[in-house]
Every structure is written in structure tokens, then in C-alpha cells.
Short mmCIF file of C-alpha atoms and ligand atoms in Angstrom, two decimals:
data_model
loop_
_atom_site.label_atom_id
_atom_site.label_comp_id
_atom_site.label_asym_id
_atom_site.label_seq_id
_atom_site.Cartn_x
_atom_site.Cartn_y
_atom_site.Cartn_z
CA MET A 1 -0.24 0.03 0.02
CA ARG A 2 1.37 3.38 -1.03
CA GLU A 3 -0.07 6.13 0.92
CA ARG A 4 -0.15 10.02 0.31
CA ILE A 5 -0.67 12.69 2.14
CA GLU A 6 -2.44 15.82 0.77
CA ILE A 7 -1.40 18.92 3.01
CA ARG A 8 -3.35 22.98 2.25
CA LEU A 9 -2.80 25.18 4.49
CA GLY A 10 -1.87 29.51 4.58
CA ARG A 11 1.14 30.70 1.54
CA LYS A 12 2.31 32.85 4.36
CA PHE A 13 2.86 30.14 6.49
CA ALA A 14 4.39 27.94 3.75
CA ASP A 15 6.56 30.55 2.91
CA SER A 16 7.85 30.70 6.28
CA GLN A 17 8.14 27.20 6.90
CA PHE A 18 7.96 24.90 3.84
CA SER A 19 9.63 26.92 1.17
CA ASN A 20 11.55 23.87 0.03
CA ILE A 21 8.71 21.82 -0.01
CA SER A 22 4.94 23.51 -0.87
CA GLN A 23 4.15 24.61 -3.54
CA PRO A 24 1.71 27.84 -3.81
CA LEU A 25 -1.77 26.90 -5.27
CA SER A 26 -2.76 31.04 -4.90
CA ASP A 27 -1.79 34.00 -3.34
CA ILE A 28 -3.65 32.56 0.17
CA THR A 29 -2.73 29.26 0.53
CA SER A 30 -0.31 26.40 -1.06
CA ARG A 31 0.00 22.70 -0.18
CA ILE A 32 2.09 19.96 0.48
CA VAL A 33 2.03 16.80 -0.90
CA ILE A 34 4.32 13.48 0.88
CA SER A 35 4.03 9.96 0.70
CA SER A 36 4.04 8.80 4.61
CA ASP A 37 7.21 6.71 4.40
CA ASN A 38 9.32 9.91 2.37
CA GLN A 39 11.78 10.73 5.97
CA ASN A 40 10.81 14.21 5.72
CA TYR A 41 7.60 12.86 6.73
CA LEU A 42 7.45 13.10 10.55
CA ASN A 43 9.38 16.40 10.53
CA ILE A 44 6.54 18.21 8.66
CA ILE A 45 4.20 16.10 10.63
CA ASN A 46 5.71 17.35 13.92
CA ALA A 47 6.49 21.04 12.49
CA LEU A 48 3.04 21.62 12.12
CA LYS A 49 1.95 19.89 15.41
CA LYS A 50 3.66 23.27 17.12
CA TYR A 51 0.95 25.29 16.23
CA LYS A 52 -2.83 25.02 18.12
CA ARG A 53 -5.50 24.15 16.42
CA GLU A 54 -7.31 27.58 15.95
CA ASP A 55 -4.43 28.85 14.34
CA PHE A 56 -4.34 26.75 11.86
CA LEU A 57 -6.45 26.61 8.71
CA GLY A 58 -4.85 24.07 6.85
CA ALA A 59 -7.18 20.93 5.35
CA TYR A 60 -5.22 17.58 4.50
CA TRP A 61 -6.33 14.43 3.40
CA ILE A 62 -4.82 10.94 2.99
CA GLU A 63 -4.91 8.64 -0.73
CA ARG A 64 -3.77 5.24 -0.52
CA TYR A 65 -3.19 2.83 -3.75
CA TYR A 66 -3.30 -0.79 -3.70
CA THR A 67 -1.57 -3.15 -5.40
CA ARG A 68 -3.49 -6.36 -7.23
CA SER A 69 -2.89 -8.74 -5.04
CA GLU A 70 -2.55 -6.74 -1.59
CA LEU A 71 -7.18 -6.26 -2.87
CA GLU A 72 -7.29 -9.87 -3.46
CA ARG A 73 -5.73 -10.76 0.15
CA ALA A 74 -7.77 -8.95 1.37
CA THR A 75 -10.53 -9.79 4.27
CA LEU A 76 -12.88 -7.03 4.67
CA PHE A 77 -13.07 -3.68 2.53
CA ASN A 78 -13.70 -0.41 3.57
CA LEU A 79 -16.57 1.04 0.90
CA ILE A 80 -16.14 4.80 0.63
CA ILE A 81 -19.14 7.49 -1.34
CA LYS A 82 -17.00 9.61 -3.64
CA PRO A 83 -18.07 12.59 -3.16
CA THR A 84 -18.81 13.41 -7.27
CA SER A 85 -21.30 10.70 -6.00
CA THR A 86 -22.88 13.27 -2.87
CA PHE A 87 -26.04 15.19 -3.83
CA GLU A 88 -28.72 17.95 -2.53
CA PRO A 89 -31.22 18.85 -1.16
CA ASP A 90 -31.61 15.68 1.23
CA GLY A 91 -34.13 14.10 2.04
CA GLU A 92 -35.39 15.55 4.58
CA ASP A 93 -35.73 18.54 2.04
CA CYS A 94 -37.85 16.74 -0.12
CA GLY A 95 -40.27 16.14 3.17
CA THR A 96 -39.01 12.53 4.81
CA ILE A 97 -40.31 12.40 8.17
CA TYR A 98 -37.67 12.15 10.43
CA ASP A 99 -38.35 11.70 14.46
CA ILE A 100 -36.21 14.05 15.55
CA SER A 101 -36.97 13.52 19.73
CA GLY A 102 -34.18 10.88 20.32
CA LYS A 103 -31.23 12.65 18.54
CA CYS A 104 -28.05 13.14 20.95
CA GLU A 105 -27.98 17.20 21.78
CA TYR A 106 -24.05 16.54 21.02
CA CYS A 107 -23.90 15.23 18.36
CA GLY A 108 -26.55 14.68 16.93
CA ALA A 109 -27.50 10.89 16.21
CA GLY A 110 -30.58 8.90 17.12
CA ALA A 111 -33.14 10.57 14.52
CA ARG A 112 -35.21 7.80 13.41
CA GLN A 113 -36.02 8.12 9.81
CA MET A 114 -40.43 7.18 9.73
CA SER A 115 -41.32 7.54 6.39
CA ASP A 116 -40.63 6.74 2.92
CA LEU A 117 -37.03 8.52 1.86
CA MET A 118 -38.71 11.44 -0.46
CA LEU A 119 -35.73 12.65 -2.89
CA ASN A 120 -35.33 14.69 -6.09
CA THR A 121 -34.36 11.35 -7.83
CA ARG A 122 -33.68 14.28 -11.11
CA THR A 123 -30.64 15.12 -8.31
CA ILE A 124 -29.37 11.92 -8.24
CA PRO A 125 -25.85 12.23 -9.77
CA LYS A 126 -25.91 10.38 -12.98
CA GLY A 127 -24.14 7.25 -14.72
CA LYS A 128 -23.62 6.21 -10.52
CA ASP A 129 -25.12 3.22 -8.97
CA ILE A 130 -24.09 4.35 -5.71
CA CYS A 131 -24.61 7.49 -3.84
CA ARG A 132 -25.37 9.76 -0.73
CA THR A 133 -27.26 12.87 -0.49
CA ILE A 134 -25.05 15.39 1.91
CA SER A 135 -27.08 13.74 4.92
CA ASN A 136 -25.48 10.39 4.42
CA GLU A 137 -28.73 8.84 2.70
CA TRP A 138 -27.97 6.21 1.44
CA VAL A 139 -29.40 5.42 -2.32
CA ILE A 140 -27.93 2.40 -4.76
CA SER A 141 -29.43 2.17 -8.21
CA GLU A 142 -31.76 -0.85 -9.04
CA ARG A 143 -29.29 -2.14 -11.66
CA LEU A 144 -27.18 -2.93 -8.47
CA HIS A 145 -30.49 -3.79 -6.74
CA ARG A 146 -30.30 -6.43 -8.98
CA ILE A 147 -27.24 -7.75 -8.69
CA LEU A 148 -27.25 -7.78 -4.42
CA ILE A 149 -30.29 -9.56 -5.16
CA GLU A 150 -28.97 -12.45 -8.19
CA ASN A 151 -25.97 -12.96 -5.72
CA ASN A 152 -27.84 -13.30 -2.12
CA ILE A 153 -25.93 -10.18 -0.31
CA THR A 154 -26.88 -10.14 3.05
CA GLY A 155 -26.67 -7.55 5.62
CA TYR A 156 -29.08 -4.69 3.25
CA GLU A 157 -32.41 -3.66 2.55
CA ALA A 158 -32.97 -1.45 -0.34
CA LYS A 159 -36.12 0.04 0.36
CA PRO A 160 -38.39 2.64 -2.05
CA ILE A 161 -37.58 5.94 -2.79
CA ILE A 162 -40.61 8.23 -3.26
CA HIS A 163 -39.42 10.59 -5.94
CA HIS A 164 -41.08 13.96 -4.63
CA PRO A 165 -39.74 17.50 -6.52
CA GLU A 166 -40.15 19.49 -3.61
CA ALA A 167 -38.39 22.13 -2.15
CA PRO A 168 -37.59 22.52 1.73
CA HIS A 169 -40.01 22.33 5.03
CA SER A 170 -39.94 25.94 5.49
CA VAL A 171 -40.36 27.08 1.76
CA ARG A 172 -43.42 24.03 1.73
CA LEU A 173 -44.78 25.91 4.85
CA SER A 174 -43.94 29.37 3.38
CA VAL A 175 -46.47 29.05 0.81
CA THR A 176 -49.51 28.99 3.28
CA ALA A 177 -50.29 31.55 5.77
CA THR A 178 -50.08 29.41 8.52
CA GLY A 179 -47.29 28.37 7.94
CA ARG A 180 -45.76 32.19 7.08
CA GLU A 181 -46.78 32.88 10.52
CA LEU A 182 -44.27 30.14 12.18
CA ILE A 183 -41.86 31.18 10.51
CA LYS A 184 -41.95 34.50 11.52
CA MET A 185 -42.23 33.62 14.75
CA ALA A 186 -39.21 31.11 14.55
CA SER A 187 -37.36 33.61 13.25
CA MET A 188 -37.63 36.33 15.74
CA GLU A 189 -36.70 33.93 18.67
CA GLY A 190 -33.52 33.38 16.55
CA ILE A 191 -34.33 29.82 14.75
CA ASP A 192 -33.27 29.36 11.33
CA PRO A 193 -36.27 28.01 9.59
CA ASN A 194 -34.14 26.15 6.77
CA SER A 195 -32.59 24.30 10.41
CA TYR A 196 -32.89 21.03 11.79
CA LYS A 197 -34.06 23.02 14.74
CA PHE A 198 -37.00 24.91 13.12
CA SER A 199 -38.17 21.08 13.18
CA ARG A 200 -37.82 21.02 16.72
CA TRP A 201 -39.74 23.58 17.14
CA LEU A 202 -42.12 22.64 15.04
CA ASP A 203 -42.95 20.05 17.27
CA GLU A 204 -42.53 21.75 20.31
CA SER A 205 -46.69 21.58 22.03
CA GLU A 206 -47.33 25.34 21.97
CA HIS A 207 -46.92 24.83 18.20
CA GLU A 208 -48.51 22.21 17.11
CA THR A 209 -51.80 23.38 16.30
CA MET A 210 -50.77 26.29 13.95
CA PHE A 211 -48.55 23.37 12.38
CA ILE A 212 -51.19 20.52 11.86
CA LYS A 213 -53.25 23.55 10.08
CA ALA A 214 -50.26 24.68 8.08
CA LEU A 215 -49.83 21.25 6.38
CA TYR A 216 -53.73 21.32 6.01
CA GLU A 217 -53.29 24.50 3.77
CA TYR A 218 -50.28 23.32 1.97
CA ALA A 219 -52.02 19.68 1.01
CA GLU A 220 -54.99 21.21 -0.42
CA LYS A 221 -53.00 23.80 -2.91
CA TYR A 222 -50.74 21.20 -3.50
CA GLU A 223 -52.88 18.80 -4.83
CA ALA A 224 -54.92 21.67 -6.60
CA ARG A 225 -51.18 23.06 -8.29
CA TYR A 226 -49.85 19.38 -9.16
CA GLY A 227 -52.37 16.96 -8.78
CA PRO A 228 -52.33 13.25 -7.11
CA LYS A 229 -49.15 11.97 -9.21
CA SER A 230 -46.31 14.95 -8.65
CA VAL A 231 -45.53 12.37 -5.41
CA GLU A 232 -44.41 8.98 -7.28
CA MET A 233 -42.21 6.07 -6.33
CA ALA A 234 -38.68 6.63 -8.08
CA SER A 235 -38.55 3.25 -10.22
CA HIS A 236 -34.59 3.24 -10.44
CA TRP A 237 -33.11 3.99 -7.27
CA ARG A 238 -33.92 2.49 -3.76
CA GLN A 239 -32.29 3.73 -0.51
CA LEU A 240 -29.42 1.24 0.72
CA THR A 241 -29.72 0.60 4.49
CA ILE A 242 -27.83 -1.45 6.99
CA THR A 243 -29.48 -4.11 8.57
CA SER A 244 -26.89 -6.65 10.19
CA LYS A 245 -24.88 -5.79 13.82
CA PRO A 246 -22.62 -2.70 13.34
CA VAL A 247 -18.79 -3.80 14.55
CA GLU A 248 -16.51 -2.18 16.68
CA LEU A 249 -13.18 -0.90 15.17
CA THR A 250 -10.13 -1.72 17.17
CA ASN A 251 -7.31 0.48 20.10
CA ASP A 252 -5.28 -0.78 16.15
CA MET A 253 -7.15 2.63 15.18
CA LYS A 254 -4.99 6.14 14.59
CA TYR A 255 -7.20 9.23 15.03
CA GLY A 256 -6.03 12.47 13.41
CA ILE A 257 -2.74 13.52 11.75
CA ILE A 258 -1.53 16.95 13.71
CA TRP A 259 -3.24 16.73 16.55
CA ASP A 260 -4.05 14.07 19.33
CA LEU A 261 -7.74 12.25 19.56
CA GLN A 262 -8.88 14.47 22.51
CA THR A 263 -11.91 13.90 24.84
CA GLU A 264 -13.93 16.78 22.96
CA ASP A 265 -13.72 14.95 20.15
CA ALA A 266 -15.90 12.28 21.69
CA CYS A 267 -19.27 12.58 22.51
CA PRO A 268 -19.61 11.94 25.71
CA TYR A 269 -22.20 8.73 25.32
CA GLY A 270 -20.07 7.37 23.30
CA HIS A 271 -22.11 7.70 19.51
CA SER A 272 -19.56 9.47 17.71
CA LEU A 273 -16.09 10.49 17.08
CA ARG A 274 -15.23 14.21 15.45
CA ILE A 275 -12.07 13.66 14.50
CA GLU A 276 -10.55 11.98 11.12
CA THR A 277 -9.44 8.12 10.29
CA VAL A 278 -5.53 8.35 10.05
CA SER A 279 -5.07 4.59 9.47
CA GLU A 280 -6.80 2.34 7.38
CA LEU A 281 -10.37 0.47 9.66
CA TYR A 282 -9.17 -2.30 11.73
CA VAL A 283 -11.85 -4.05 13.52
CA ASP A 284 -12.82 -6.63 16.15
CA GLY A 285 -13.53 -10.11 14.28
CA ASN A 286 -16.09 -11.09 16.89
CA THR A 287 -18.50 -8.47 16.35
CA TRP A 288 -19.09 -8.88 12.77
CA ASP A 289 -21.67 -11.10 11.54
CA GLY A 290 -19.88 -12.00 8.17
CA SER A 291 -23.13 -9.70 6.36
CA ASP A 292 -21.67 -8.32 3.07
CA PHE A 293 -22.90 -5.30 3.93
CA ALA A 294 -21.94 -4.09 7.25
CA ARG A 295 -21.16 -0.48 8.97
CA THR A 296 -19.26 0.50 12.61
CA ARG A 297 -21.12 1.27 15.62
CA ILE A 298 -18.74 4.47 16.46
CA LEU A 299 -20.14 7.26 13.99
CA PHE A 300 -18.15 10.24 12.47
CA GLY A 301 -18.08 14.46 11.89
CA PHE A 302 -20.41 16.95 12.80
CA ASP A 303 -24.65 16.62 12.03
CA VAL A 304 -23.37 19.45 9.57
CA HIS A 305 -26.51 19.17 7.20
CA GLY A 306 -30.16 18.01 7.75
CA CYS A 307 -31.21 15.82 10.76
CA ASN A 308 -29.61 12.70 9.76
CA GLY A 309 -26.87 12.85 12.09
CA PRO A 310 -23.23 11.75 11.61
CA PRO A 311 -21.98 8.73 9.33
CA PRO A 312 -20.84 5.40 10.06
CA GLU A 313 -17.74 3.54 7.96
CA LEU A 314 -19.35 1.12 5.61
CA LEU A 315 -17.89 -2.13 5.16
CA ILE A 316 -17.93 -4.44 2.15
CA SER A 317 -17.13 -8.26 2.61
CA PRO A 318 -14.48 -9.86 -0.32
CA LYS A 319 -17.48 -11.21 -2.45
CA LEU A 320 -19.13 -7.94 -2.32
CA HIS A 321 -16.59 -6.05 -3.65
CA ARG A 322 -15.43 -8.50 -6.22
CA LEU A 323 -19.50 -8.16 -7.85
CA PHE A 324 -18.65 -4.18 -8.10
CA VAL A 325 -15.46 -4.65 -9.97
CA GLU A 326 -16.76 -7.72 -11.80
CA ASN A 327 -19.63 -5.30 -12.97
CA ASN A 328 -17.80 -2.21 -13.14
CA ILE A 329 -20.33 -0.39 -10.20
CA LYS A 330 -19.90 3.40 -10.27
CA GLY A 331 -18.81 6.08 -7.26
CA TYR A 332 -17.53 4.17 -4.67
CA ARG A 333 -13.65 3.49 -3.92
CA VAL A 334 -12.70 1.08 -1.30
CA GLU A 335 -9.36 0.39 0.72
CA ILE A 336 -8.91 -2.22 2.45
CA ALA A 337 -10.14 -2.64 6.00
CA HIS A 338 -8.16 -5.26 8.52
CA LEU A 339 -10.40 -8.25 10.69
CA VAL A 340 -8.18 -7.69 14.53
ZN1 ZN B 401 -23.88 11.65 20.93
#
């Protein structure tokens, strides 16, 4: 495996500290690209470590390259959906109903999807078989769905998607008189009507009656305008959900290149880590039930978009990886994961 790290940092900082190895990208940004087996690697990381988190304006990411025989020997793979297979609006903005009453106040984990996934399927990237919304709702093509069924793939469910070419919740509300009043009330309390806080606010008992009234007003308008056919089943896409037992990662995992894992990076309730993985994934073999699709119990990242919370890492078996390769599945890449 070859590993390449790209670090983006402020031009001024780069020029003063790393003028010999950094490449300017613009007046304000430079980059350093280095292999992890380069003899300078540790020197650079140590130099960057001297900077406090809040002073460091850089971003960095890791790319890994494998030989054919490494891929053939692997016992598990980390499935990564490519940025070019990411799309919006997300499910919530297209009308998907989430129960957010059990959501973690610290990391946002724990929302429950209560309806079929609603999406504007025209926004799903063309020519892909596996995609995700910006809120990490996973979508697979009907072609991939067929392949999964024909090969008895385990550990997942492929649920129907409803094509719902609508704008955000708040916009839908804004076409009604009562909805506009609700948006105004929330804004006066400092709540952004495009945030999931707004949905939570609407759920509060003192707003419930008005909210239901607004929904009725909306339904009347909507049907008159678009007719009953405007909401329909999307036949080319399915929602992918992982149903196998979540796996645990082991202490072999490494987190954060420039900063080590700190207390504030971990949700105090143990749901998630707000720091990137630096190593490949190390999975506790006793926790994997052998399913072709799996996910980590621990979630990663921030609750940035929508209300679905931070996502787990996805895993696939060698059998499923082979099927992806043989069928030229589009929209993903893999890294090797290790069973410990
Ligand atoms: Zn949490």
C-alpha cells in the first residue's frame, strides 16, 4: 500500500516554514504533497503540531493505493462513496419525515427515519450506482439492486424511494398563510427556518396546532397545483440501509494526523468521534456477523446537514467487492479494512 498525504495550508505560513517543499496554489493557499514513507514526513507533521488547532487554517486528506494482490488478499473493505456521487437536497428537504426526539444533543446521532425516503431523484448524479445525500442517506441504482438480489448479498435492505420534486420544508410552509406566520415566529426567536432546529421547534406542543393547520393548507394548495401524480415512486433508485450487526473498531485505529484524539472530539455518550481516521479501519472480528454489507457502530464527523446525524463507516465483504469490480459499479472507492 502506498499512502499519499496532501496538506493545504496558508501561503504565508507555508512560505516561512516549508518553502522548499510547498507549492503555492494561490496568493493565500499552498499545498504539501508527501508520501508517508518519505523521510521528511515526520519532520513536517511535527512542525505542524507546534501550531495550535485554532491557528491552523489547513485541511488535509489521505489517498491510498493498493496492488492487485493486496486487494485479492483483503478480508474486508471500507466502502467510500465518492464526493462526485454526493448530491442535494437531502431527504429532509424533500419531505422525508424524521423523528428527532431521541437525537443526541451533543453529536446529533439518533434520528429515526419514519417515512419512505423522499428525494428529488432528478438531482441524483447520472451514471452512478451508489450515491449519498449530503446528509448521508444512501441510494443505489436499480441495476445494483438487481445484482445484490441475484447474488444473495446479505446485511442490507433496499427500500423504495419516493420522488418528490419539492423544495425545503420551510419553503413548503411558506406557501401557506399559517406557515408564513410560523416562520416569522421562529425567526423572531432566532431559529433559522432551514435548520433542523426549526423542525424541533415545530414539534413543540405550543406550535403543534398551527403546524397541523399549515400542513392542511399546504396539502390543499399542493394537490390543486400539481395533482395527485406529483408524488410518485422512483423506479430507478432504492434507499440502501444496513441491517447487519454494527461492528466495533479496535485500539489499532489511529485518529488525527496533526492533532491526537482529545476528549472534546468524542461524544460523551459514545456515539461519535469528531476526528478523521488516519489509519485504515481495524475491525474487531468477533463483532462482524459475516454479512456482505456492514457498518461501524461508532459514527464519524459532525451533524452538519439535515437531521440524519453523523454517519458510520461502511464495510463490504470481498465477495461484494468482487461483484462491484466485475459489474463496473460506479460512484465508490475502497480501502482495505483489517479484521483483528
Ligand atoms: Zn452523541
